[in-house]
GROMACS .gro file of C-alpha atoms in nm:
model
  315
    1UNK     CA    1  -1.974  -1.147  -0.727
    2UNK     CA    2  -1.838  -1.367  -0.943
    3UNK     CA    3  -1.493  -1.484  -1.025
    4UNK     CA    4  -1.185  -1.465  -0.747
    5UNK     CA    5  -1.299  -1.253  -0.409
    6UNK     CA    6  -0.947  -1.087  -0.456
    7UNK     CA    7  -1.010  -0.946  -0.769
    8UNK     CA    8  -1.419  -0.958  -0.746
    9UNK     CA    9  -1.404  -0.708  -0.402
   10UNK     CA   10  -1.212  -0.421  -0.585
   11UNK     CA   11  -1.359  -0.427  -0.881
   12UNK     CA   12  -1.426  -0.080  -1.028
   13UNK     CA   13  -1.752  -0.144  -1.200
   14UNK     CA   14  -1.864  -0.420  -0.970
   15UNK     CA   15  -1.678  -0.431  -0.680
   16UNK     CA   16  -1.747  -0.411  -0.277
   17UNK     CA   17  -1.908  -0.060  -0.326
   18UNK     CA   18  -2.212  -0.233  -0.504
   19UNK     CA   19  -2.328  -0.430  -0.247
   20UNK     CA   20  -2.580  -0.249  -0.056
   21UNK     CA   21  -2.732  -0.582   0.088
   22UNK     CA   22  -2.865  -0.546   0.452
   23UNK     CA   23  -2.781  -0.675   0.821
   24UNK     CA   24  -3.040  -0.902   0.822
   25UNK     CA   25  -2.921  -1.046   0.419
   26UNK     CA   26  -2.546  -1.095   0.559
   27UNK     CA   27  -2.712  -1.274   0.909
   28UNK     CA   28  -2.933  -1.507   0.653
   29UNK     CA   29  -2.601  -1.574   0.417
   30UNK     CA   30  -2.423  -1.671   0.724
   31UNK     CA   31  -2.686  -1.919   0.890
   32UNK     CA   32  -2.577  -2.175   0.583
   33UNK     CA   33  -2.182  -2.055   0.567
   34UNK     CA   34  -1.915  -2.382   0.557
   35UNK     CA   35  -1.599  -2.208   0.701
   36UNK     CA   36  -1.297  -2.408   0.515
   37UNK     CA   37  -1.021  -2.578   0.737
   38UNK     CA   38  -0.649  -2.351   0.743
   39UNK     CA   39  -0.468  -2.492   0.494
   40UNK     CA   40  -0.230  -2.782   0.589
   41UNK     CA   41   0.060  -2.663   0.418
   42UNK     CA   42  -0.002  -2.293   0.560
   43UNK     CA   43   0.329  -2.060   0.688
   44UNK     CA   44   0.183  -1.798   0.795
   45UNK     CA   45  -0.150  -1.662   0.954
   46UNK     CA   46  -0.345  -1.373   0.968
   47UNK     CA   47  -0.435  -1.154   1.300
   48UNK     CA   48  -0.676  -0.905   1.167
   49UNK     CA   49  -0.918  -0.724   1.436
   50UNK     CA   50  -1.260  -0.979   1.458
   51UNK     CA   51  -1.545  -0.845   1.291
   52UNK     CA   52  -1.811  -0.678   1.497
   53UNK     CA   53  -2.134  -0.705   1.262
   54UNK     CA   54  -2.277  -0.998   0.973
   55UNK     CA   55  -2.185  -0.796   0.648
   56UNK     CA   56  -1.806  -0.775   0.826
   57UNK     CA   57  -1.822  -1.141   0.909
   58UNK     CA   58  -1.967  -1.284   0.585
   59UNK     CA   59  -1.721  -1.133   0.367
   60UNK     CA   60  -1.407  -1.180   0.596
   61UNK     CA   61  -1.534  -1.570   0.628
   62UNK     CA   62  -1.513  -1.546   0.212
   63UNK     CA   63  -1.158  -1.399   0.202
   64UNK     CA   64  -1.065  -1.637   0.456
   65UNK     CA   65  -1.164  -1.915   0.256
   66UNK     CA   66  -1.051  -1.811  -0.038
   67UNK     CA   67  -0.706  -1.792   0.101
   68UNK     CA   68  -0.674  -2.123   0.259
   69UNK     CA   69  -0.821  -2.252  -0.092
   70UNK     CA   70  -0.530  -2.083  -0.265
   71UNK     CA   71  -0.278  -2.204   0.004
   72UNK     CA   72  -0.373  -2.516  -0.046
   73UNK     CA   73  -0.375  -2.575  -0.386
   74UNK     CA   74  -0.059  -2.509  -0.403
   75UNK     CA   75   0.058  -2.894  -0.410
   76UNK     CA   76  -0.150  -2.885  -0.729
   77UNK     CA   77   0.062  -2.636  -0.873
   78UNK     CA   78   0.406  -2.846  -0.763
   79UNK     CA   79   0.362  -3.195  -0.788
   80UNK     CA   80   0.645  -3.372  -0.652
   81UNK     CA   81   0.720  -3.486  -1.022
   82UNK     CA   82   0.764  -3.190  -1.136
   83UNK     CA   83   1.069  -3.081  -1.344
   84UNK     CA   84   1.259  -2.793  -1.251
   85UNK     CA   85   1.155  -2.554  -1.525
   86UNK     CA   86   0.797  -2.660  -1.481
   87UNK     CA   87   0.827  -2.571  -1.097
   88UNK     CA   88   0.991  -2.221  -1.220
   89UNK     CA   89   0.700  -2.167  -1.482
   90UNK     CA   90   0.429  -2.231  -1.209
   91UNK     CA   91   0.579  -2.018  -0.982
   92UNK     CA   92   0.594  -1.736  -1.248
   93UNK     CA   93   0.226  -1.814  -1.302
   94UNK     CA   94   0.137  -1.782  -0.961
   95UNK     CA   95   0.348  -1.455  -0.862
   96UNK     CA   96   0.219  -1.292  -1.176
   97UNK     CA   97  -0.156  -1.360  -1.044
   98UNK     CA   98  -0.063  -1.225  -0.708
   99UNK     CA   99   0.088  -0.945  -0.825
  100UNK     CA  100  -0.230  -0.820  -0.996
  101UNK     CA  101  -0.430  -0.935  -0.648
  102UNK     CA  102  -0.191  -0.648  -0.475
  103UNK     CA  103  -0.170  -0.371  -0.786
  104UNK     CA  104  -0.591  -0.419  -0.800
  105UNK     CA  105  -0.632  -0.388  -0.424
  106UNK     CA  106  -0.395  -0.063  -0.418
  107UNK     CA  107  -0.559   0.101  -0.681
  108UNK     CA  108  -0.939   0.020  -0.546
  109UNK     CA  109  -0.739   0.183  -0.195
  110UNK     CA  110  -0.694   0.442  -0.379
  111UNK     CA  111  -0.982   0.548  -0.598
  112UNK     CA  112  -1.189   0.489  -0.283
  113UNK     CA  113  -1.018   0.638  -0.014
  114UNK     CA  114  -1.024   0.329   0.147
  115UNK     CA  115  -0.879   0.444   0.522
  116UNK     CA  116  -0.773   0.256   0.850
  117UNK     CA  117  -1.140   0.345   0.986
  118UNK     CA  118  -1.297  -0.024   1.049
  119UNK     CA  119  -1.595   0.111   1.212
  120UNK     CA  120  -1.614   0.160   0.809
  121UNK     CA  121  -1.781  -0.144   0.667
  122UNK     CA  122  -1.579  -0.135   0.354
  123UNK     CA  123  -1.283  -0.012   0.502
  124UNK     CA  124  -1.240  -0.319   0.727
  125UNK     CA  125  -1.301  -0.557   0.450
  126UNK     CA  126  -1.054  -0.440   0.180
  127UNK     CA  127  -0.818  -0.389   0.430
  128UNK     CA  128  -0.849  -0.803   0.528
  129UNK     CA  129  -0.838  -0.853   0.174
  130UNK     CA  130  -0.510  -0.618   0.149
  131UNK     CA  131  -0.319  -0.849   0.445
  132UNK     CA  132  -0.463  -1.201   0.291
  133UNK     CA  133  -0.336  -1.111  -0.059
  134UNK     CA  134   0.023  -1.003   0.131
  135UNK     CA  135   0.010  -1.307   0.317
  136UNK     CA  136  -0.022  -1.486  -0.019
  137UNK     CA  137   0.252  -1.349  -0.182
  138UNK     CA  138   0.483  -1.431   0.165
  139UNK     CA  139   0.347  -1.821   0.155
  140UNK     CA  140   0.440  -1.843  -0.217
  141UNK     CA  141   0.785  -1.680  -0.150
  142UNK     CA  142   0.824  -1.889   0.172
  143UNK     CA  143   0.700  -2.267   0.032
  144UNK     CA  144   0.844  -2.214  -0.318
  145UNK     CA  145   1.099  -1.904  -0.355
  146UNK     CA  146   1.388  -2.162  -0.480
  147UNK     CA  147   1.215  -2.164  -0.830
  148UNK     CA  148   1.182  -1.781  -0.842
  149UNK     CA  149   1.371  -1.571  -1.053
  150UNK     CA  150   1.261  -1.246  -0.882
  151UNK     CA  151   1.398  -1.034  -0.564
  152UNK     CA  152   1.240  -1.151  -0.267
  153UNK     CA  153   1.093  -0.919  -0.039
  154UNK     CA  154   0.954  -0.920   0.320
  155UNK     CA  155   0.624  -0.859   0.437
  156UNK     CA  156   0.721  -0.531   0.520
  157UNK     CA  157   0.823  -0.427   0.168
  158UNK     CA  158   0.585  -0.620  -0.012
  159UNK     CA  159   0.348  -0.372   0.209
  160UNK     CA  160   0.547  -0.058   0.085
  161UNK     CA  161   0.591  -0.233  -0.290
  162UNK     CA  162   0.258  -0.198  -0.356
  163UNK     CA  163   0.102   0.013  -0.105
  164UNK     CA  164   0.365   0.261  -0.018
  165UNK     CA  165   0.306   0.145   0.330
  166UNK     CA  166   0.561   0.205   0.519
  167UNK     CA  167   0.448   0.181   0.900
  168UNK     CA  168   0.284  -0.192   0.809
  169UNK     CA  169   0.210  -0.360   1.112
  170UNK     CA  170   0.350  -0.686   1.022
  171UNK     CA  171   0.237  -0.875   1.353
  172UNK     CA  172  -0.075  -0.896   1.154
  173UNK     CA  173   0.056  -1.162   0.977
  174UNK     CA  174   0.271  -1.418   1.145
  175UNK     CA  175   0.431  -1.743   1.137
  176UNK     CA  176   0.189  -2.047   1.213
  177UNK     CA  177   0.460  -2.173   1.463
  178UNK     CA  178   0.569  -1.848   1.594
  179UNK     CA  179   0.525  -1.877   2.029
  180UNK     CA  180   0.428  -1.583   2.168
  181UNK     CA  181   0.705  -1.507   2.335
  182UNK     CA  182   0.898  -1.512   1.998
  183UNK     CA  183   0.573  -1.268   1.863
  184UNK     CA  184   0.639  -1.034   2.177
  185UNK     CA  185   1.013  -0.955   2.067
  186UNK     CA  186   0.967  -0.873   1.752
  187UNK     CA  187   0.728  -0.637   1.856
  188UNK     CA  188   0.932  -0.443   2.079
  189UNK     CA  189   1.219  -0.442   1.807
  190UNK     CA  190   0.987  -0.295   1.536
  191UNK     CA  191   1.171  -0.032   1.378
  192UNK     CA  192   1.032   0.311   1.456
  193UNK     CA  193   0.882   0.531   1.115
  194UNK     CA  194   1.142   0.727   0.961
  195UNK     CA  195   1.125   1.111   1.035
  196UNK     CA  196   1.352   1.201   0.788
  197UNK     CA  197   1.292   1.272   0.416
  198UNK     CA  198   1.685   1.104   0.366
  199UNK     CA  199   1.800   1.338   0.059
  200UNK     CA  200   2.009   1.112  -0.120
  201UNK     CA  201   2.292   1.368  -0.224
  202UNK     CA  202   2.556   1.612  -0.066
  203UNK     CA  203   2.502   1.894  -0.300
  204UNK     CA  204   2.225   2.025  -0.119
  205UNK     CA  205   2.251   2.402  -0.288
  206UNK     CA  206   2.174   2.227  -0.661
  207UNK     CA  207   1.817   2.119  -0.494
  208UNK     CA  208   1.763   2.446  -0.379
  209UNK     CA  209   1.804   2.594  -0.682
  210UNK     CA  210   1.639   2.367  -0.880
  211UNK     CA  211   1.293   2.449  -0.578
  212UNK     CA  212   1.374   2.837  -0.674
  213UNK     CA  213   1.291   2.748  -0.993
  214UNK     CA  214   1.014   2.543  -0.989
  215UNK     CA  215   0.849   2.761  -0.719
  216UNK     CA  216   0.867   3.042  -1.026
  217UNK     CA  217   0.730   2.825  -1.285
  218UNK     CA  218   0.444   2.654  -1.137
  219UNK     CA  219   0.357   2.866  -0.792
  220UNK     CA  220   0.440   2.639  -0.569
  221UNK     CA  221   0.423   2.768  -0.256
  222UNK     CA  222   0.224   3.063  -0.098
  223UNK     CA  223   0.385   3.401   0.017
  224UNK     CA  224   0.352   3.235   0.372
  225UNK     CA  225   0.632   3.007   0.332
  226UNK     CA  226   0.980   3.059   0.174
  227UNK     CA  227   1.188   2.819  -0.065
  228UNK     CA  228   1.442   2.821   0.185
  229UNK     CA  229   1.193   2.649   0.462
  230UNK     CA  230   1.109   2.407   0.254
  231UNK     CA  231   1.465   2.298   0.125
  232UNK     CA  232   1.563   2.262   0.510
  233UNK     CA  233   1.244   2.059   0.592
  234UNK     CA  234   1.329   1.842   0.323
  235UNK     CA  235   1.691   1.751   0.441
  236UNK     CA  236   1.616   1.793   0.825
  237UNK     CA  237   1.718   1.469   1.041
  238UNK     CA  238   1.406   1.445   1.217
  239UNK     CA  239   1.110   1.686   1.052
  240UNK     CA  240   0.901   1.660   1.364
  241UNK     CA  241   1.147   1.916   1.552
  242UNK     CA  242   1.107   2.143   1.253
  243UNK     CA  243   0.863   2.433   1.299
  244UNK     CA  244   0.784   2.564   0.965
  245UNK     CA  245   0.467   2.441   0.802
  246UNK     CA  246   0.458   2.435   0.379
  247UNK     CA  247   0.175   2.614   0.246
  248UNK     CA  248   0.137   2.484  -0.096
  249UNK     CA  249  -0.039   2.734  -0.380
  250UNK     CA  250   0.037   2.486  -0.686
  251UNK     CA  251  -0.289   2.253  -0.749
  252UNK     CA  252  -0.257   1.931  -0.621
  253UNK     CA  253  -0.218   1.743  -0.908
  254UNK     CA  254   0.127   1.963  -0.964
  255UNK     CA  255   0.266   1.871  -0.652
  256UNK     CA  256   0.164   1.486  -0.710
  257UNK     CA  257   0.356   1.485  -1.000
  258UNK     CA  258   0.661   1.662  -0.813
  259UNK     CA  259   0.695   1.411  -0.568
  260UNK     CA  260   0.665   1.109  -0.836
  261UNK     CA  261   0.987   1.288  -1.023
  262UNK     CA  262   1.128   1.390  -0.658
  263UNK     CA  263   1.138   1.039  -0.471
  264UNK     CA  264   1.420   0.891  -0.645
  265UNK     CA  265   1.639   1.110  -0.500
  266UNK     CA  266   1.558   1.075  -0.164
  267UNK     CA  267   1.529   0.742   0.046
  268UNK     CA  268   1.145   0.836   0.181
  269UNK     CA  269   1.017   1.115   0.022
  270UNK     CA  270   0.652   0.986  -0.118
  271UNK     CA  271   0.305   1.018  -0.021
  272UNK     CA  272   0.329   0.808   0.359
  273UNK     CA  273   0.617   0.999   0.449
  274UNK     CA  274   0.480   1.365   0.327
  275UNK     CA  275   0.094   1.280   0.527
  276UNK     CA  276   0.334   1.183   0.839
  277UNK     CA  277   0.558   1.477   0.856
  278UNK     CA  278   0.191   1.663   0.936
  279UNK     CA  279   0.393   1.935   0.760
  280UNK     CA  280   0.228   2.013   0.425
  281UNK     CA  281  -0.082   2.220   0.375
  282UNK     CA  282  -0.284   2.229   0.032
  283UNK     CA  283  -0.427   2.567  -0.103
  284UNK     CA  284  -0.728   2.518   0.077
  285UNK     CA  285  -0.580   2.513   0.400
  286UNK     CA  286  -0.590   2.128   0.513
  287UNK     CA  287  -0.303   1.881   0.581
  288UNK     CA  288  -0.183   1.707   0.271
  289UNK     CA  289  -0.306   1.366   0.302
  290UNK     CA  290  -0.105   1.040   0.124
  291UNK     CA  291  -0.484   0.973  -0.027
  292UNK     CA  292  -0.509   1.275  -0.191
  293UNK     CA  293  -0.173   1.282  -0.363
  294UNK     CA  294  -0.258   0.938  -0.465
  295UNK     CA  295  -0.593   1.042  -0.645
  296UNK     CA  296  -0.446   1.342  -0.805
  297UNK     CA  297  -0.149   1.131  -0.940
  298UNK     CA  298  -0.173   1.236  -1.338
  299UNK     CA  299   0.146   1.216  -1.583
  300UNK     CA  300   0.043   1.572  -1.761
  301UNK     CA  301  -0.037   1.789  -1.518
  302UNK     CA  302   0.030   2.144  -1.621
  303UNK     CA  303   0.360   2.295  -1.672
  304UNK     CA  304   0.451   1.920  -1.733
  305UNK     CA  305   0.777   1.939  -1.914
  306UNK     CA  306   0.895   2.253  -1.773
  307UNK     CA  307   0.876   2.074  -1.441
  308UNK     CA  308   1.080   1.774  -1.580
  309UNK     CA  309   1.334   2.007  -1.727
  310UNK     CA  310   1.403   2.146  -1.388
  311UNK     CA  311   1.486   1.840  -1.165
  312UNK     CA  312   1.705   1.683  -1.470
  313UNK     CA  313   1.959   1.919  -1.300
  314UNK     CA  314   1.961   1.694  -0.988
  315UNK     CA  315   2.060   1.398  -1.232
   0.00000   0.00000   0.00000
């Protein structure tokens, strides 16, 4: 692979899925490897689970390297010379190249089905690759964020910025100078997953009507579940103490496009949220999983501008 491992490893054409390399290729590759020293300058680390075979190893040894390269070039990047708008323009540079890293990685999560599984060869290296490019973006934010222009964001929302992550487990990446102790508490304060949609508005009868109408146009939901059950799952406080399930007759790549036009008026109603309620149920009788409204996202499904007609009411 040639070229950066962050954009190299999710590569559509060329990427991770390619390499079908054995044990004993990744063992030989890793006799010879040079592991890099963490970057002086380095913020932050990474605690990722240690891999458990060579092809694992090699490639997490790679992204590790990789990273601590990029870390540490950063003094490069911002000489101590360096003129205010030149620091700014670097930065921009920088931030601009992670933020293709991140949108790359999501949509290589995506087209793949990349899952949490790391007994999964590939899953456990794009997901190291996923919390290294993060951790890249924090470092730049952290060591230089007085020349940015931009909104800063967390790790947390950087997760859900470009992965609609919402449950990150941010004690996978932590300050180099955090003490355990410190580590400890802020994993007993980690907020808990929401378990509420959190519909935006007080008029709750104009998004019933506007369901009515969309459940008419486009068959949305089966004769097994009424409009009315899904308008009260959808403002309920806390859907796990809801009992009705959503049996979904629209195609999938209808209901993908719902939610896209959907989320902006509620504060978590999007893929994560919709797999975690454990509520939804396609046509074909499994739970709707965030992966599979991801890979049905399209921006004409049918019945396209009807559909948009209908939720301007909520506007």
């Amino acid at each position: 692979m040639k070229g950066s491992i962050f954009s190299s490893l999710v590569s559509i054409t060329n990427g991770l899925h390619r390499d079908n390399r054995q044990e004993k290729d990744f063992k030989y590759l890793l006799s010879d490897f040079k592991l890099n020293q963490k970057a002086n300058n380095a913020v932050f680390k990474v605690n990722f689970k240690k891999p458990l075979n060579a092809k694992k190893e090699y490639y997490q040894k790679l992204i590790f390297n990789e990273t601590e390269y990029t870390v540490a070039s950063f003094a490069k990047e911002f000489p101590k010379n360096a003129t205010t708008p030149e620091n700014k323009y670097s930065y921009t540079i920088l931030l601009n190249k992670f933020d293709k890293y991140l949108n790359d990685i999501s949509t290589y999560i995506n087209k793949r089905g990349i899952t949490a599984d790391f007994n999964n060869d590939d899953n456990y290296i794009i997901n190291y690759l996923k919390v290294s490019a993060i951790r890249l973006y924090a470092e730049l934010q952290e060591q230089y964020g007085q020349f940015s222009v931009n909104t800063k964001f967390s790790i947390a929302e950087i997760a859900e910025k470009y992965f609609n992550d919402e449950t990150f487990d941010i004690s996978l990446i932590e300050k180099s100078t955090t003490k355990k102790v410190a580590a400890k508490i802020t994993l007993k304060t980690k907020a808990k997953p929401k378990t509420s949609f959190g519909y935006k508005s007080n008029d709750t009868s104009t998004l019933l009507t506007v369901l009515k109408q969309i459940n008419l146009k486009i068959d949305l939901l089966d004769n097994r579940t009424t409009v009315e059950q899904l308008h009260q799952l959808l403002l309920a406080k806390d859907f796990t103490n809801t009992e009705s399930q959503i049996y979904l007759q629209c195609e999938t790549t209808q209901f993908s496009y719902l939610v896209t036009k959907l989320k902006p008026f509620f504060n978590g109603f999007n893929p994560t949220s919709i797999e975690r309620s454990g509520k939804f149920v396609t046509k074909t009788g499994t739970l709707l999983k965030a992966n599979n409204l991801h890979k049905n996202k399209v921006h004409n499904p049918k019945e396209k501008e009807e559909i948009d007609k209908i939720i301007q009411q909520l506007q």
